[in-house]
Amino acid sequence: MALRLGAIVLNVPQTGPSADFWRAALGLTADGNPDFLVPAAGTPPTRVHLDSTDRTHFDLWMDGSSTPEAEVERLIGLGAERVEDWTYPPNADFVVLKAPDGTVFCVIG
């Protein structure tokens, strides 16, 4: 295969504050350009999930070293906000948050 997923590009109002949030949230580092963020070596590959009913967003999966509640609180401490108008299914295993730049994402536990 000659192609691979090289980057996911987010349209954000200001790249600097967005980069600061995502670096702190996911432990990313700048790759030469401060707007190009890369995961730590050994990080599992990112999947692409296709869905015909949902809006584009990140799913942040727990690695077992924390609890969903603790991670949600950590991310809120970094400036994220809960998305209050989200309709959750019964027994949802995720929480929907919004980054300071407006990017919607889920913490899945």
Coordinates of N, CA and C in Angstrom, one line a residue:
M1 N 0.8 -1.2 0.0 CA 0.0 0.0 0.0 C 0.9 1.2 0.0
A2 N 0.7 2.1 -0.9 CA 1.5 3.3 -1.0 C 1.0 4.5 -0.1
L3 N -0.2 4.4 0.5 CA -0.7 5.4 1.3 C -0.9 5.0 2.7
R4 N -0.8 6.0 3.6 CA -1.1 5.7 5.0 C -1.7 7.0 5.6
L5 N -2.4 6.9 6.7 CA -3.0 8.1 7.3 C -1.8 8.9 7.9
G6 N -1.6 10.1 7.5 CA -0.5 10.8 8.0 C -0.8 11.8 9.0
A7 N -2.0 12.4 8.9 CA -2.4 13.4 9.9 C -3.9 13.6 9.9
I8 N -4.5 14.0 11.0 CA -5.9 14.4 11.0 C -5.8 15.9 11.2
V9 N -6.4 16.7 10.4 CA -6.3 18.2 10.4 C -7.6 18.7 11.0
L10 N -7.4 19.5 12.1 CA -8.6 20.2 12.8 C -8.6 21.6 12.4
N11 N -9.7 22.1 12.0 CA -9.9 23.5 11.8 C -10.2 24.2 13.2
V12 N -9.3 25.0 13.7 CA -9.5 25.6 15.0 C -9.3 27.1 14.9
P13 N -9.9 27.9 15.8 CA -9.8 29.4 15.7 C -8.4 29.9 15.8
Q14 N -7.6 29.3 16.7 CA -6.3 29.7 17.0 C -5.4 28.5 17.3
T15 N -4.4 28.3 16.5 CA -3.6 27.1 16.6 C -2.8 27.0 17.9
G16 N -2.3 28.1 18.4 CA -1.4 28.1 19.6 C -2.1 27.5 20.8
P17 N -3.3 28.2 21.2 CA -4.0 27.6 22.4 C -4.5 26.2 22.2
S18 N -4.9 25.9 21.0 CA -5.4 24.5 20.7 C -4.3 23.5 20.8
A19 N -3.1 23.9 20.3 CA -1.9 23.0 20.5 C -1.6 22.8 21.9
D20 N -1.7 23.9 22.7 CA -1.4 23.8 24.2 C -2.3 22.8 24.8
F21 N -3.6 22.9 24.5 CA -4.6 22.0 25.1 C -4.3 20.6 24.7
W22 N -4.2 20.3 23.4 CA -4.0 18.9 23.0 C -2.7 18.3 23.4
R23 N -1.7 19.1 23.5 CA -0.4 18.6 24.1 C -0.6 18.1 25.5
A24 N -1.2 18.9 26.3 CA -1.5 18.6 27.7 C -2.5 17.4 27.9
A25 N -3.5 17.4 27.0 CA -4.5 16.4 27.1 C -4.0 15.0 26.8
L26 N -3.2 15.0 25.7 CA -2.8 13.7 25.2 C -1.3 13.4 25.2
G27 N -0.6 14.2 25.8 CA 0.9 14.0 26.0 C 1.6 14.1 24.6
L28 N 1.1 14.9 23.7 CA 1.7 15.0 22.4 C 2.9 16.0 22.5
T29 N 3.8 15.9 21.5 CA 4.9 16.8 21.4 C 4.9 17.5 20.0
A30 N 5.5 18.7 19.9 CA 5.5 19.4 18.6 C 6.6 18.7 17.8
D31 N 6.3 18.6 16.5 CA 7.2 17.9 15.5 C 7.8 19.0 14.6
G32 N 8.7 19.8 15.1 CA 9.3 20.8 14.3 C 8.4 22.1 14.3
N33 N 7.3 22.0 13.7 CA 6.3 23.0 13.6 C 5.4 22.9 14.9
P34 N 5.2 24.0 15.6 CA 4.4 23.9 16.9 C 3.0 23.5 16.7
D35 N 2.5 23.5 15.4 CA 1.1 23.1 15.1 C 1.0 21.7 14.7
F36 N 2.2 21.0 14.5 CA 2.2 19.6 14.1 C 2.5 18.8 15.4
L37 N 1.5 18.1 15.9 CA 1.7 17.3 17.1 C 1.7 15.9 16.9
V38 N 2.7 15.2 17.6 CA 2.9 13.8 17.4 C 2.8 13.1 18.7
P39 N 2.3 11.8 18.7 CA 2.2 11.0 20.0 C 3.6 10.5 20.4
A40 N 3.7 10.1 21.6 CA 4.9 9.5 22.1 C 5.2 8.2 21.3
A41 N 6.5 7.8 21.2 CA 6.9 6.6 20.6 C 6.2 5.4 21.3
G42 N 5.8 4.5 20.5 CA 5.1 3.3 21.0 C 3.6 3.4 21.3
T43 N 3.1 4.6 21.0 CA 1.6 4.8 21.1 C 0.9 3.9 20.1
P44 N -0.1 3.2 20.5 CA -0.9 2.4 19.5 C -1.4 3.2 18.3
P45 N -1.6 2.7 17.2 CA -2.1 3.4 16.0 C -3.5 3.9 16.3
T46 N -3.9 4.9 15.6 CA -5.2 5.5 15.7 C -6.1 4.9 14.6
R47 N -7.3 4.5 15.0 CA -8.2 3.9 14.1 C -9.0 5.0 13.4
V48 N -9.6 4.7 12.3 CA -10.6 5.6 11.6 C -11.9 4.9 11.7
H49 N -12.9 5.5 12.4 CA -14.2 4.9 12.5 C -15.1 5.7 11.6
L50 N -15.9 5.1 10.9 CA -16.9 5.7 10.0 C -18.3 5.6 10.6
D51 N -19.1 6.7 10.5 CA -20.4 6.7 11.2 C -21.3 7.6 10.4
S52 N -22.4 7.2 10.0 CA -23.3 8.0 9.1 C -24.2 8.9 10.0
T53 N -24.2 8.7 11.3 CA -25.2 9.5 12.1 C -24.6 10.5 13.1
D54 N -23.3 10.4 13.2 CA -22.6 11.2 14.3 C -21.7 12.3 13.6
R55 N -21.5 13.4 14.4 CA -20.5 14.4 13.9 C -19.1 14.0 14.1
T56 N -18.2 14.6 13.4 CA -16.8 14.3 13.5 C -16.3 14.7 14.9
H57 N -15.6 13.8 15.5 CA -15.0 14.0 16.8 C -13.9 13.1 17.1
F58 N -13.2 13.3 18.2 CA -12.2 12.4 18.7 C -12.8 11.5 19.7
D59 N -12.4 10.2 19.7 CA -12.7 9.3 20.8 C -11.4 9.0 21.5
L60 N -11.4 9.4 22.8 CA -10.2 9.3 23.6 C -10.4 8.0 24.5
W61 N -9.6 7.0 24.3 CA -9.8 5.7 25.0 C -8.9 5.7 26.2
M62 N -9.5 5.2 27.3 CA -8.8 5.0 28.5 C -7.7 3.9 28.4
D63 N -6.6 4.0 29.1 CA -5.6 3.0 29.0 C -5.5 2.2 30.3
G64 N -6.4 2.4 31.2 CA -6.5 1.6 32.4 C -5.7 2.2 33.6
S65 N -4.9 3.3 33.4 CA -4.1 3.8 34.4 C -4.9 4.9 35.2
S66 N -6.1 5.2 34.9 CA -6.9 6.2 35.6 C -8.3 5.8 35.5
T67 N -9.2 6.6 36.0 CA -10.7 6.4 35.8 C -11.3 7.4 34.9
P68 N -12.4 7.1 34.2 CA -13.0 8.1 33.4 C -13.3 9.4 34.1
E69 N -13.8 9.3 35.3 CA -14.1 10.5 36.1 C -12.9 11.3 36.3
A70 N -11.8 10.7 36.7 CA -10.6 11.5 36.9 C -10.1 12.1 35.6
E71 N -10.2 11.4 34.5 CA -9.7 12.0 33.3 C -10.6 13.2 32.8
V72 N -11.9 13.0 33.0 CA -12.8 14.1 32.7 C -12.5 15.3 33.5
E73 N -12.3 15.1 34.8 CA -11.9 16.3 35.7 C -10.6 16.9 35.3
R74 N -9.6 16.1 34.9 CA -8.3 16.6 34.5 C -8.5 17.4 33.2
L75 N -9.3 17.0 32.3 CA -9.5 17.7 31.0 C -10.2 19.0 31.2
I76 N -11.2 18.9 32.2 CA -11.9 20.2 32.5 C -10.9 21.2 33.2
G77 N -10.0 20.7 34.0 CA -9.0 21.5 34.5 C -8.1 22.2 33.5
L78 N -8.0 21.5 32.3 CA -7.2 22.1 31.2 C -8.0 23.0 30.4
G79 N -9.3 23.2 30.7 CA -10.1 24.1 29.9 C -11.3 23.5 29.1
A80 N -11.4 22.2 29.1 CA -12.5 21.5 28.4 C -13.8 21.8 29.2
E81 N -14.9 21.6 28.5 CA -16.2 21.8 29.1 C -17.1 20.6 28.7
R82 N -18.0 20.2 29.6 CA -19.0 19.2 29.3 C -19.9 19.7 28.2
V83 N -20.3 18.8 27.3 CA -21.4 19.2 26.3 C -22.7 18.8 27.0
E84 N -23.4 19.7 27.5 CA -24.6 19.4 28.3 C -25.8 18.9 27.4
D85 N -25.9 19.3 26.2 CA -27.0 19.0 25.4 C -26.9 17.7 24.6
W86 N -25.9 16.9 24.9 CA -25.7 15.6 24.2 C -26.7 14.6 24.7
T87 N -27.3 13.8 23.8 CA -28.2 12.8 24.1 C -27.5 11.5 24.3
Y88 N -27.4 11.0 25.5 CA -26.7 9.7 25.8 C -27.6 8.5 25.7
P89 N -27.1 7.4 25.2 CA -27.8 6.2 25.2 C -27.9 5.6 26.6
P90 N -28.8 4.7 26.9 CA -28.8 4.1 28.3 C -27.4 3.4 28.5
N91 N -26.9 3.5 29.7 CA -25.7 2.9 30.2 C -24.5 3.3 29.3
A92 N -24.4 4.6 28.9 CA -23.3 5.1 28.1 C -22.0 4.9 28.9
D93 N -21.0 4.5 28.1 CA -19.7 4.3 28.7 C -18.7 5.5 28.3
F94 N -19.3 6.6 28.0 CA -18.5 7.8 27.5 C -19.1 9.1 28.0
V95 N -18.2 10.1 28.0 CA -18.6 11.5 28.4 C -18.2 12.4 27.2
V96 N -19.1 13.2 26.8 CA -18.8 14.2 25.7 C -18.3 15.5 26.3
L97 N -17.2 15.9 25.8 CA -16.6 17.2 26.2 C -16.3 18.0 25.0
K98 N -16.0 19.3 25.2 CA -15.6 20.2 24.2 C -14.3 20.9 24.6
A99 N -13.3 20.9 23.7 CA -12.0 21.5 24.0 C -12.2 23.0 24.0
P100 N -11.3 23.8 24.5 CA -11.4 25.2 24.5 C -11.6 25.8 23.1
D101 N -11.1 25.1 22.1 CA -11.2 25.6 20.7 C -12.6 25.2 20.1
G102 N -13.4 24.5 20.8 CA -14.7 24.0 20.3 C -14.7 22.6 19.8
T103 N -13.6 21.9 19.7 CA -13.5 20.6 19.2 C -14.3 19.6 20.1
V104 N -15.2 18.9 19.6 CA -16.0 17.9 20.4 C -15.2 16.6 20.5
F105 N -15.2 16.0 21.7 CA -14.5 14.7 21.8 C -15.1 13.9 23.0
C106 N -14.9 12.6 22.9 CA -15.5 11.7 23.9 C -14.4 11.1 24.7
V107 N -14.6 11.0 26.0 CA -13.7 10.2 26.9 C -14.5 8.9 27.1
I108 N -13.9 7.8 26.6 CA -14.5 6.5 26.7 C -13.9 5.6 27.7
G109 N -14.7 5.1 28.6 CA -14.1 4.3 29.7 C -14.7 3.0 29.7

